[in-house]
Short mmCIF file of C-alpha atoms and ligand atoms in Angstrom, two decimals:
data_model
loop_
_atom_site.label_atom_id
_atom_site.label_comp_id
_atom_site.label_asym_id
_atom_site.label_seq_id
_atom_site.Cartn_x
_atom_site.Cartn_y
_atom_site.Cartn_z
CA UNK A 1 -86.03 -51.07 -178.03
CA UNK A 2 -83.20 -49.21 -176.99
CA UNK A 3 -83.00 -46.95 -179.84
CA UNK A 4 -86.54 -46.70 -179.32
CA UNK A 5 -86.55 -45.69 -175.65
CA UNK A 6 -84.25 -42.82 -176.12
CA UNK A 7 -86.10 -40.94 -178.24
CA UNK A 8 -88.91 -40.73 -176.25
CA UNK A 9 -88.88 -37.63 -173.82
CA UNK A 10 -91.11 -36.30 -171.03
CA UNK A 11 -92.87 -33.64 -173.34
CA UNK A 12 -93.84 -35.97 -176.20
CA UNK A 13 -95.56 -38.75 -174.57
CA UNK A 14 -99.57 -38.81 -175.83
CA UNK A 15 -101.91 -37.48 -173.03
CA UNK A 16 -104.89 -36.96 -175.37
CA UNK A 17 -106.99 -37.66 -178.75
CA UNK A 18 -109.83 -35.65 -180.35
CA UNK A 19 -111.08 -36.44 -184.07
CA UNK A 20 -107.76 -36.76 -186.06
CA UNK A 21 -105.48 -35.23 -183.47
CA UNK A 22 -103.57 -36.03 -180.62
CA UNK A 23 -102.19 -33.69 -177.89
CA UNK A 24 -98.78 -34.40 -176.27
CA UNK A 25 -97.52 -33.90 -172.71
CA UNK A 26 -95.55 -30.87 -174.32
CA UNK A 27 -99.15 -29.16 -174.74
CA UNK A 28 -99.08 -29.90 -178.79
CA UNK A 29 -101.58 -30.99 -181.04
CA UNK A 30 -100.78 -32.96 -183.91
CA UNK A 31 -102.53 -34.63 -186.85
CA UNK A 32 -102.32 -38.25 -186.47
CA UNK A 33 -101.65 -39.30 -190.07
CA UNK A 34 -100.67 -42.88 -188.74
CA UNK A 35 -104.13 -43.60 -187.16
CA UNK A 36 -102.28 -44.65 -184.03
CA UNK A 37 -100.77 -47.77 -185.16
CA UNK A 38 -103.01 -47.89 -188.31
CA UNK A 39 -105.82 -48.86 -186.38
CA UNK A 40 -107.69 -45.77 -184.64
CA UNK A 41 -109.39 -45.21 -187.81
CA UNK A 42 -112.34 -43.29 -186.82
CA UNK A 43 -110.41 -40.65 -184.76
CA UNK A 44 -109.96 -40.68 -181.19
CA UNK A 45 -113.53 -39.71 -179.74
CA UNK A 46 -116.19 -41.71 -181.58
CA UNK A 47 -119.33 -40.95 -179.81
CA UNK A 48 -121.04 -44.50 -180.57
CA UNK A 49 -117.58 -46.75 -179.87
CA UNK A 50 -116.95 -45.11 -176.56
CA UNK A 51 -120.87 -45.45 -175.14
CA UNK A 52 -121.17 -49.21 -176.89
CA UNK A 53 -118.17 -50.21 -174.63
CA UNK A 54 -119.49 -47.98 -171.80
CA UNK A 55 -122.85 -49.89 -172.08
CA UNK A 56 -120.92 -53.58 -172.29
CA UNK A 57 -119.32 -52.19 -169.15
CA UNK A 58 -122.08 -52.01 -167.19
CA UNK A 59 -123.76 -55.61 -168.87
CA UNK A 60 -120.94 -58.06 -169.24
CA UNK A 61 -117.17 -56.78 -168.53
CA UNK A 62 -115.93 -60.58 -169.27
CA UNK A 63 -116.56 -63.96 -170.90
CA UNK A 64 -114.07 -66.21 -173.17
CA UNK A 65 -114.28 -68.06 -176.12
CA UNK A 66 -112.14 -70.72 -175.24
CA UNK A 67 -113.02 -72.42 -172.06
CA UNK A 68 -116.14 -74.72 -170.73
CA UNK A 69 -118.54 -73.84 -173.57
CA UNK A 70 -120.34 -70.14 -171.88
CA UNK A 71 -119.15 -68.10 -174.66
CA UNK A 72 -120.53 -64.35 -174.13
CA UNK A 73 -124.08 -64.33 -176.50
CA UNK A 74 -122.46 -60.80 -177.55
CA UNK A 75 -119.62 -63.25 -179.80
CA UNK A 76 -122.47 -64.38 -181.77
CA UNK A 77 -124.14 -61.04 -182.06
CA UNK A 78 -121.03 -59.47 -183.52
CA UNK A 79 -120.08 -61.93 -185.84
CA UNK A 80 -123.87 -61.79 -187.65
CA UNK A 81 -123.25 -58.16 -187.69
CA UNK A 82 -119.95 -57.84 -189.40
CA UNK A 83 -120.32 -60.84 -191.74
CA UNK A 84 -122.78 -60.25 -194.08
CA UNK A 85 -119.77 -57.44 -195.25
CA UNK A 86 -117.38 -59.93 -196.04
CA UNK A 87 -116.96 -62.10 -199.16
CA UNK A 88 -120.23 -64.16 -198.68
CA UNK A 89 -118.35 -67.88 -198.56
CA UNK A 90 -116.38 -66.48 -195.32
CA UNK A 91 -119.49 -67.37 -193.23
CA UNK A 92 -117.56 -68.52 -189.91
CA UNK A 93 -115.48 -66.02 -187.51
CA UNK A 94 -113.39 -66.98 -184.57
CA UNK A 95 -112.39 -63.90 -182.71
CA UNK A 96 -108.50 -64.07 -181.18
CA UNK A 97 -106.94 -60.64 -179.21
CA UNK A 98 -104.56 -59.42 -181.96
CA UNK A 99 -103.04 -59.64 -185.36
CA UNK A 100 -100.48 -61.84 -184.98
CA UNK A 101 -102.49 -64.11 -183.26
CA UNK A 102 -105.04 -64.31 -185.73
CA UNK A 103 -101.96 -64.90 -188.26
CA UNK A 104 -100.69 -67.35 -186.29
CA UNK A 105 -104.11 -69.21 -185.62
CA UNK A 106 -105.07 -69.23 -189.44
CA UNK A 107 -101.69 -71.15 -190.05
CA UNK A 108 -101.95 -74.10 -187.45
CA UNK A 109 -105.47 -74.43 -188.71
CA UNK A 110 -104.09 -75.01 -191.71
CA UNK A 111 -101.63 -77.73 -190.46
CA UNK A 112 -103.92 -79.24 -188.52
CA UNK A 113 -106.48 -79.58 -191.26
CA UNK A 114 -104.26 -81.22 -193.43
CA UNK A 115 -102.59 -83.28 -190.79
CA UNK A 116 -106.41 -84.56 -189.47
CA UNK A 117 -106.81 -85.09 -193.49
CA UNK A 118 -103.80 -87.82 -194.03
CA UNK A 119 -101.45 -84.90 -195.12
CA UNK A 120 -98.82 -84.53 -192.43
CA UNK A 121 -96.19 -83.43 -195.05
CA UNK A 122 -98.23 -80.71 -195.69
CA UNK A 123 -96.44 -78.45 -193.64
CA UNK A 124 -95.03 -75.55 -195.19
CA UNK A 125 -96.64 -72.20 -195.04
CA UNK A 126 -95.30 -69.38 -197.15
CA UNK A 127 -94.81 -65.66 -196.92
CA UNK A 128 -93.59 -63.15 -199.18
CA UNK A 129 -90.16 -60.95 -198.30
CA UNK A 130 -91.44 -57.51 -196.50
CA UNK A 131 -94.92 -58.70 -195.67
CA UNK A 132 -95.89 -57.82 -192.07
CA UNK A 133 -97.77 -60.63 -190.31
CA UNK A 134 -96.79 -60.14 -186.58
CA UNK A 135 -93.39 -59.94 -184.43
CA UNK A 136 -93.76 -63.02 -182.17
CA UNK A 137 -92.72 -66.24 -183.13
CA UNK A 138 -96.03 -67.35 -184.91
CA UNK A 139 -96.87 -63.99 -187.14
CA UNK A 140 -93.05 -63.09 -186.80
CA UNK A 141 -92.09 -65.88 -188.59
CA UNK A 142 -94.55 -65.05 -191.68
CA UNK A 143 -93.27 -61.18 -191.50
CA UNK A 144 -90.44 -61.25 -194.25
CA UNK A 145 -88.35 -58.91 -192.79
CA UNK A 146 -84.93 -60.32 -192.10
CA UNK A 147 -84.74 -58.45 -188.05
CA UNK A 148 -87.74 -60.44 -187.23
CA UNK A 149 -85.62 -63.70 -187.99
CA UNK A 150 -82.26 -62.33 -186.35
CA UNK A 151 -83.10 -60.81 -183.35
CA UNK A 152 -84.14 -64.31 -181.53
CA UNK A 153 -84.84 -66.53 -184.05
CA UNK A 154 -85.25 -69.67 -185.04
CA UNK A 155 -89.10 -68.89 -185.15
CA UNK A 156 -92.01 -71.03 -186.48
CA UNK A 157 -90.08 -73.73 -188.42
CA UNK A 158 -91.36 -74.62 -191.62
CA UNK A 159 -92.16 -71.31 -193.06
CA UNK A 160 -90.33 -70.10 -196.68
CA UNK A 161 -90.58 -66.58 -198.34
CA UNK A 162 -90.65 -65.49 -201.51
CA UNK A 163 -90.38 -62.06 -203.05
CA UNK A 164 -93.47 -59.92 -204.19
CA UNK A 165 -94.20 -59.17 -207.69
CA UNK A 166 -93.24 -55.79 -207.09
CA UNK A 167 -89.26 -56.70 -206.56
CA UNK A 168 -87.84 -58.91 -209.37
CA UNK A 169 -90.25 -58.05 -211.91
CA UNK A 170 -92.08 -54.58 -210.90
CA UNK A 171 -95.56 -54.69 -210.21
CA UNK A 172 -98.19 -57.76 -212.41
CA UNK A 173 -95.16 -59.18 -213.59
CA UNK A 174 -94.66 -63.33 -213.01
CA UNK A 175 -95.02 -64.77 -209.90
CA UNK A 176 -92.00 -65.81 -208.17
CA UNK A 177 -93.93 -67.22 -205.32
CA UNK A 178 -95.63 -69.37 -207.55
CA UNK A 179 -92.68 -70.72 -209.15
CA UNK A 180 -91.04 -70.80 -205.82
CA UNK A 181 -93.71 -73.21 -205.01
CA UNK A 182 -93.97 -75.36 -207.83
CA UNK A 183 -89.78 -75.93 -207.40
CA UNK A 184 -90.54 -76.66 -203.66
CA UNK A 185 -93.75 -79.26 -204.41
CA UNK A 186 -96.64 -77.89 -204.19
CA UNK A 187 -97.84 -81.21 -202.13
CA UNK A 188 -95.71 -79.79 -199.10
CA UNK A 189 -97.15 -76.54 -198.91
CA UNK A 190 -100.17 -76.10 -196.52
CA UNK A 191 -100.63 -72.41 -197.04
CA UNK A 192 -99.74 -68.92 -198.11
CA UNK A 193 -100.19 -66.08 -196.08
CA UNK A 194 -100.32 -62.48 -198.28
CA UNK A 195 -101.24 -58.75 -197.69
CA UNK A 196 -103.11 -57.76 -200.29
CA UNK A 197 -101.41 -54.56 -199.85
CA UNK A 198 -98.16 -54.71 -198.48
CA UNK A 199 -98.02 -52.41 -195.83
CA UNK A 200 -93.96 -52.13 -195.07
CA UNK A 201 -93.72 -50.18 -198.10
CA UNK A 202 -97.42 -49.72 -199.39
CA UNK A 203 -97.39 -51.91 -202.93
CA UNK A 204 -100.72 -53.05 -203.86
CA UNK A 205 -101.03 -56.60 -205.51
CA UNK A 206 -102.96 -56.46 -208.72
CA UNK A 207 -106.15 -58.38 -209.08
CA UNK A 208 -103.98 -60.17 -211.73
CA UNK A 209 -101.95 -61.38 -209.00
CA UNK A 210 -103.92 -62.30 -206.72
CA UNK A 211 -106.16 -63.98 -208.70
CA UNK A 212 -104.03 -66.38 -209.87
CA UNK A 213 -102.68 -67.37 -207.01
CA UNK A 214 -105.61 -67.92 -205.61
CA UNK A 215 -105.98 -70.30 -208.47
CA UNK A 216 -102.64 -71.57 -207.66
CA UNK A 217 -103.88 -72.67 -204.37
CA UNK A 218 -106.88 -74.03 -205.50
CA UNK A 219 -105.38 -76.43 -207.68
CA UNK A 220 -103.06 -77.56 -205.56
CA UNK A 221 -104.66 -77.97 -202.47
CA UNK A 222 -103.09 -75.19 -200.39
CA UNK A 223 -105.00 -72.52 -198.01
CA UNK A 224 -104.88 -68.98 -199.18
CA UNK A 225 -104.54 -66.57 -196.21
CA UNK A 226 -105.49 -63.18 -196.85
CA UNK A 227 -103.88 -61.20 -193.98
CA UNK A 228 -106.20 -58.17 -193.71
CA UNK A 229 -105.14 -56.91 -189.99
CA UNK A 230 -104.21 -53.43 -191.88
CA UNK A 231 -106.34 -53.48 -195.24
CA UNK A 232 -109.93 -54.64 -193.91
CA UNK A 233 -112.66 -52.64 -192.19
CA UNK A 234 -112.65 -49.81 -194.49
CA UNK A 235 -109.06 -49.25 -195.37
CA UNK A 236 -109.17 -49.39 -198.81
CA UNK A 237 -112.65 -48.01 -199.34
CA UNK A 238 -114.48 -51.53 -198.63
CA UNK A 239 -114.84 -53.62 -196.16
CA UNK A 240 -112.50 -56.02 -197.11
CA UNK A 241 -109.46 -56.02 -199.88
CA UNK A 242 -110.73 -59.48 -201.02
CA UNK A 243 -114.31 -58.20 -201.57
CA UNK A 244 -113.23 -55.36 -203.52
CA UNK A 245 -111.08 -57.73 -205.64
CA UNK A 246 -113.45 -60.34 -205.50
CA UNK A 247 -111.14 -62.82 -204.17
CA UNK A 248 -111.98 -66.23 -202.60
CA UNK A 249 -109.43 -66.94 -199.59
CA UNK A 250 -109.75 -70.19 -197.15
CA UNK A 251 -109.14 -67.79 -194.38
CA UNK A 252 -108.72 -64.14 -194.13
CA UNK A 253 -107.51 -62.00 -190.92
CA UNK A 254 -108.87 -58.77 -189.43
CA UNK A 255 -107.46 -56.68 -186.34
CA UNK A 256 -106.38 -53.03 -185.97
CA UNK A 257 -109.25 -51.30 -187.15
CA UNK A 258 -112.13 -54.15 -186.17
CA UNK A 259 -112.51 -51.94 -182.73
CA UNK A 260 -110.68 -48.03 -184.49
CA UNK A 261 -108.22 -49.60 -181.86
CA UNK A 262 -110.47 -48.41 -178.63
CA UNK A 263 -109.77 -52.09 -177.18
CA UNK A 264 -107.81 -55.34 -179.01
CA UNK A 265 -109.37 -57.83 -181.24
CA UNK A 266 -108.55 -60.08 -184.32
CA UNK A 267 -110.32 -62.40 -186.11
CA UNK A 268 -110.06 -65.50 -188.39
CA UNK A 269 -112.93 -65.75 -190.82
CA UNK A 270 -113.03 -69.13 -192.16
CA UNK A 271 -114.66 -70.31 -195.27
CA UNK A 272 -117.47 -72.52 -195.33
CA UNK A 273 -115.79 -75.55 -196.91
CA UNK A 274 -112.86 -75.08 -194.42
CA UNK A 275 -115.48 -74.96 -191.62
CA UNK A 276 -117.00 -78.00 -192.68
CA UNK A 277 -113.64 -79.75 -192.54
CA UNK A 278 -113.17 -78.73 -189.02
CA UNK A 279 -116.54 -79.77 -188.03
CA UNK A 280 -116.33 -83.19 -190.24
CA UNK A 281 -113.73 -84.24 -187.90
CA UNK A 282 -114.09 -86.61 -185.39
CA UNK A 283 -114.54 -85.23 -181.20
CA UNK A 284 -111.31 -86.61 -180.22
CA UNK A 285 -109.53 -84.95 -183.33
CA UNK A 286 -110.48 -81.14 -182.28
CA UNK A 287 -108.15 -78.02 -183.01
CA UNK A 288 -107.53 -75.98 -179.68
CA UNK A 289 -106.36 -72.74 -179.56
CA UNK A 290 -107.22 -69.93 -177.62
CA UNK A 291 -106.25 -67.04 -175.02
CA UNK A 292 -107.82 -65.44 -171.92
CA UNK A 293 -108.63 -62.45 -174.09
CA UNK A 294 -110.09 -63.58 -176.92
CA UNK A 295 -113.52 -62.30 -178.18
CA UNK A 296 -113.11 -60.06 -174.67
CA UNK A 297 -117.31 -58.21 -174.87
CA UNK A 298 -115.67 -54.65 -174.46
CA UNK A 299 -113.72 -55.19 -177.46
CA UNK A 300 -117.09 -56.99 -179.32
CA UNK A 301 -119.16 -54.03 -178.23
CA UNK A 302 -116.58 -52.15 -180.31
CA UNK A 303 -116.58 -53.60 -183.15
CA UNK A 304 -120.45 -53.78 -183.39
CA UNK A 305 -120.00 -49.90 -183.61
CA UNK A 306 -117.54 -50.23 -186.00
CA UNK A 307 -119.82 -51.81 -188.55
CA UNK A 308 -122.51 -49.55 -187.39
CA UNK A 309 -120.20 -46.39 -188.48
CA UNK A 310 -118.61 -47.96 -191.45
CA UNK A 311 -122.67 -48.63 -192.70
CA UNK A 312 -124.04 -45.60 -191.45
CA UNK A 313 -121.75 -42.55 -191.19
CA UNK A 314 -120.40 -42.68 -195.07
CA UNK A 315 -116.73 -43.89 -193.98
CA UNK A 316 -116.19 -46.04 -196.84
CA UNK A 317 -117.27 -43.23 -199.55
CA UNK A 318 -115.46 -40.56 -197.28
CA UNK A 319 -111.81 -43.30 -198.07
CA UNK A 320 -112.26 -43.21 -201.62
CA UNK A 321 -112.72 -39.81 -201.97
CA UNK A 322 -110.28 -38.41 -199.61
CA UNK A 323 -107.96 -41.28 -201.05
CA UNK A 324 -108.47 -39.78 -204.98
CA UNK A 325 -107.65 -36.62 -203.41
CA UNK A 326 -104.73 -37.71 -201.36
CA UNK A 327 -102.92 -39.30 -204.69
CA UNK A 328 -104.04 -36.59 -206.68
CA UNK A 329 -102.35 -33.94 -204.82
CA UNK A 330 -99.56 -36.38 -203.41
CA UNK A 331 -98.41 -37.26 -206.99
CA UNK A 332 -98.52 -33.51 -207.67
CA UNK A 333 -96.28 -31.95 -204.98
CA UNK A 334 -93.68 -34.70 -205.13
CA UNK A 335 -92.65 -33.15 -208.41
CA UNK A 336 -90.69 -30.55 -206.91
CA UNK A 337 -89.27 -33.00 -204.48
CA UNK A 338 -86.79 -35.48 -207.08
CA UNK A 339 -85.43 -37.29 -204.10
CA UNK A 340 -89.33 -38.97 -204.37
CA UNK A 341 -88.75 -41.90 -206.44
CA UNK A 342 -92.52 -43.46 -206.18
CA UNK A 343 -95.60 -42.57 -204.38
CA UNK A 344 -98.07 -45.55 -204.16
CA UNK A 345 -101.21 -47.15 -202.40
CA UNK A 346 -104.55 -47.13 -202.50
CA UNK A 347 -107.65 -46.28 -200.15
CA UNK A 348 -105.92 -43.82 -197.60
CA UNK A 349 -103.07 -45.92 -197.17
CA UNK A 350 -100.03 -44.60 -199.43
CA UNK A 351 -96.81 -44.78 -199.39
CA UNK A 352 -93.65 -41.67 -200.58
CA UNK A 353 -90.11 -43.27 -201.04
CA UNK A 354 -87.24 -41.59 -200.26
CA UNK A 355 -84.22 -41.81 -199.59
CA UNK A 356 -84.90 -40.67 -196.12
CA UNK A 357 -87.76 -41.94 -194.70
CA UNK A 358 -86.98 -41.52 -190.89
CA UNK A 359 -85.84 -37.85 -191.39
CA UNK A 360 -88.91 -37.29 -193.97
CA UNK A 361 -90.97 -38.70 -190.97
CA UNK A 362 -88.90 -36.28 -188.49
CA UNK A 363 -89.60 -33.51 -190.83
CA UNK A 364 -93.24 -34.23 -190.80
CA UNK A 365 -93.45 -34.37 -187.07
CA UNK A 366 -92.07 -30.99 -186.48
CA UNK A 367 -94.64 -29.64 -189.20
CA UNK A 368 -97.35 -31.49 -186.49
CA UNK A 369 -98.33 -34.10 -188.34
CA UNK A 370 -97.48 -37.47 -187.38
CA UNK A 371 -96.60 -40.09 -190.16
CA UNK A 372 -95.18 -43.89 -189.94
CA UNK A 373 -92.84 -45.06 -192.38
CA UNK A 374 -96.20 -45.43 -194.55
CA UNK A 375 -98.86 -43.29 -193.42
CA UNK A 376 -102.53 -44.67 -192.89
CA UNK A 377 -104.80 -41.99 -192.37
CA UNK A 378 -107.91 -41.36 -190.73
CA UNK A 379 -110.74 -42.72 -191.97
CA UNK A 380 -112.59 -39.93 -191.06
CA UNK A 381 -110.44 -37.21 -192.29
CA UNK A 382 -111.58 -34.67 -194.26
CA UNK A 383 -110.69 -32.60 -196.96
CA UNK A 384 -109.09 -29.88 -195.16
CA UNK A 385 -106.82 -32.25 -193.07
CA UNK A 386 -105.78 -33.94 -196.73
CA UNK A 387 -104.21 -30.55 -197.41
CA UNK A 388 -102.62 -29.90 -194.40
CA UNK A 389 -101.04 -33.14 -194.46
CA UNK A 390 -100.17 -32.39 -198.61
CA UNK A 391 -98.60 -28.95 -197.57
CA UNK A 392 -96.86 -30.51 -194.43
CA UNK A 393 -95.56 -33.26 -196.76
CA UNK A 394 -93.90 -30.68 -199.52
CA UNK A 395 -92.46 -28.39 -196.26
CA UNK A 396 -90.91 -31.59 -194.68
CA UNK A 397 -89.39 -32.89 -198.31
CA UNK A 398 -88.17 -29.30 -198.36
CA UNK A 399 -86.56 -29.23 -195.27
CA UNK A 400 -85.02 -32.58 -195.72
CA UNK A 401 -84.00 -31.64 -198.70
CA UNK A 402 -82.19 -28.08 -197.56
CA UNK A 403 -80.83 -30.31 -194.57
CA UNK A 404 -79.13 -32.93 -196.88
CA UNK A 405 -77.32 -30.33 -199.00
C1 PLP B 1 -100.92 -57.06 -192.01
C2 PLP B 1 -100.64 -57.24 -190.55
N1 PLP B 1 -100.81 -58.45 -189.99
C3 PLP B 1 -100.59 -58.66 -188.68
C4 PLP B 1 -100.15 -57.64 -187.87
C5 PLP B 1 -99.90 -57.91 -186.42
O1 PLP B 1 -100.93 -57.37 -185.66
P1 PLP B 1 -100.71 -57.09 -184.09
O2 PLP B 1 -99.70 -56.01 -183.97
O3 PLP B 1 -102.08 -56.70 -183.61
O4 PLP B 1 -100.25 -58.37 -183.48
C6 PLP B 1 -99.97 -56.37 -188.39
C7 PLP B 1 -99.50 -55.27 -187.52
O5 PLP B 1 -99.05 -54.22 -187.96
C8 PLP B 1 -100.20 -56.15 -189.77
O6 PLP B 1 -100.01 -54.95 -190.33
#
């Protein structure tokens, strides 16, 4: 935080967004190759977000989810429009107010499902080492980056970590979380949380892989979470990583770009037969969880012209074009750059190694474009702005380059 603080200074604080591009207090634009944080992915002045929220305004500024049974009849309304665009056996949603929440909700659903079902040893959830779930103590626990766990830890107890296929082995290669579970007992586990791209560093997990731990899972009893806060609502191309992969998860996450990040939401989209557990249970054996915000109608009102655009406005074809593109040309200019030792991802959501990423990313920034340490780009960019990131990208290797020698 401190670190943080200092580098921010009175001329490059964000005073406005337009399409792709932000404008700082210093009077410059710059292309926002980092959607905000990943989540503004339809640019900054979508004409149907901003007058669906204006509308709710006016309607119904507030109702919860959680509290003496008057949900807002909006929660219902934007569930039936976003599911039919998920795998079809994720037929429930419960909306939460951010990522890690929804992380964190999906995993003591888990618990408590197979505590309610005579399981209480069932306990352990599992990550994988540099997922991203969340920073608090729920969805920080899950992230496998070693900080998280320092900083303030202990976190969640009961949560394990394995590496990804892309570190022992390089990508497809054997599963260590798989083995890592069988050594533990599989009878202990209660779930496994994954990204099915992993966003701190932009590796994509084969079909392959997740495939078969999703039959892992199956066969053993254990709840596959597919965190897809960063990948779903049009990341990759489709609504969903898991429908694009065809993959059958217990639960699976949304966030960041369910509203293009106008106002916060999550949700956990159960599947039917986990549903049916919930609702099997006896009254006095109910799972309760919840926050003021959750399912807030500004945010719902959002994301109902989310899935409007993403249907109607050719967002998803725009991704896998522009995202062709974008590792077409990206795999091209890094070959004058050697200090590039990979460039990876999928959808518009890729990934340069370097040696340098923070000076790469300060390179970038004085070339105006703005990049994380893995850049998610605009949905809605277009072919032009591709290029201008491309050339922006070679410039800012160059000048790390020229700085470093
Ligand atoms: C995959 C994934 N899950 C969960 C989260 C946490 O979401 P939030 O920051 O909304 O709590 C993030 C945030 O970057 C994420 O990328």
């Amino acid at each position: 935080m401190g670190a943080y603080l200092k580098t921010v200074s009175p001329e490059t604080m964000l005073a406005e967004g337009r399409g792709v591009r932000v404008r700082d207090t210093g009077g410059r634009w710059l292309l926002d190759a980092r959607s905000g944080l990943w989540n503004v992915t339809l640019g900054y002045d979508h004409p149907g977000i901003k007058e669906a929220i204006r509308r709710q305004l006016d309607t119904l500024p507030y109702a919860n989810l959680i509290g003496y049974g008057r949900p807002s009849a909006l929660s219902m309304e934007a569930a039936e429009a976003l599911l039919p665009h998920l795998p079809s056996h994720l037929n429930k949603i419960r909306y939460c107010s951010n990522g890690s929440q929804a992380v964190e909700t999906a995993v003591l659903l888990s618990r408590f499902l197979h505590r309610a079902q005579g399981a209480p040893e069932r306990n352990t959830v599992f990550g994988m080492w540099r997922g991203f779930h969340g920073l608090g103590a729920g969805g920080g626990a899950l992230t496998g980056i070693p900080y998280v766990h320092h900083q303030a830890g202990p976190l969640l107890p009961d949560v394990m970590h394995a590496p990804g296929p892309f570190e022992a082995h390089g990508d497809g290669q054997a599963s260590d979380l798989e083995r890592l579970m069988t050594d533990f007992g599989p009878e202990r586990v209660s779930a496994v949380v994954v990204e099915p791209v992993v966003g701190e560093g932009g590796h994509v997990l084969t079909r392959e892989y997740l495939t078969s731990l999703a039959q892992f899972c199956r066969t053993h009893g254990i709840h596959l979470i597919v965190d897809e806060v960063t990948t779903g609502m049009g990341r990759t191309g489709a609504f969903t990583r898991s429908g694009q992969l065809d993959l059958r998860p217990d639960m699976l996450t949304l966030g960041k770009g369910l509203t293009s990040g106008y106002a916060p939401l999550s949700a956990v989209v159960l599947s039917d037969e986990v549903y049916q557990a919930v609702r099997g249970l006896p009254y006095d054996q109910q799972f309760f969880i919840g926050s003021t915000n959750d399912g807030h109608p500004l945010s719902l009102a959002a994301s109902m012209a989310v899935v409007e655009a993403l249907t109607t406005e050719g967002i998803l074809e725009n991704v896998r074009a522009r995202g062709a593109e974008l590792e077409r040309r990206l795999t091209s200019v890094v070959k004058r750059h050697p200090q590039v030792t990979s460039v990876r991802g999928t959808g518009l959501m890729y990934a340069i190694e370097s040696d340098e990423p923070d000076l790469l990313r300060l390179a970038m920034e004085a070339r105006g474009v703005l990049v994380s340490t893995l850049a998610k780009w605009p949905l809605v960019i277009s072919s032009d702005e591709i290029e201008e990131i491309v050339v922006a990208v070679d410039q800012a290797l160059g000048d790390v380059a020229e700085f470093a020698s």
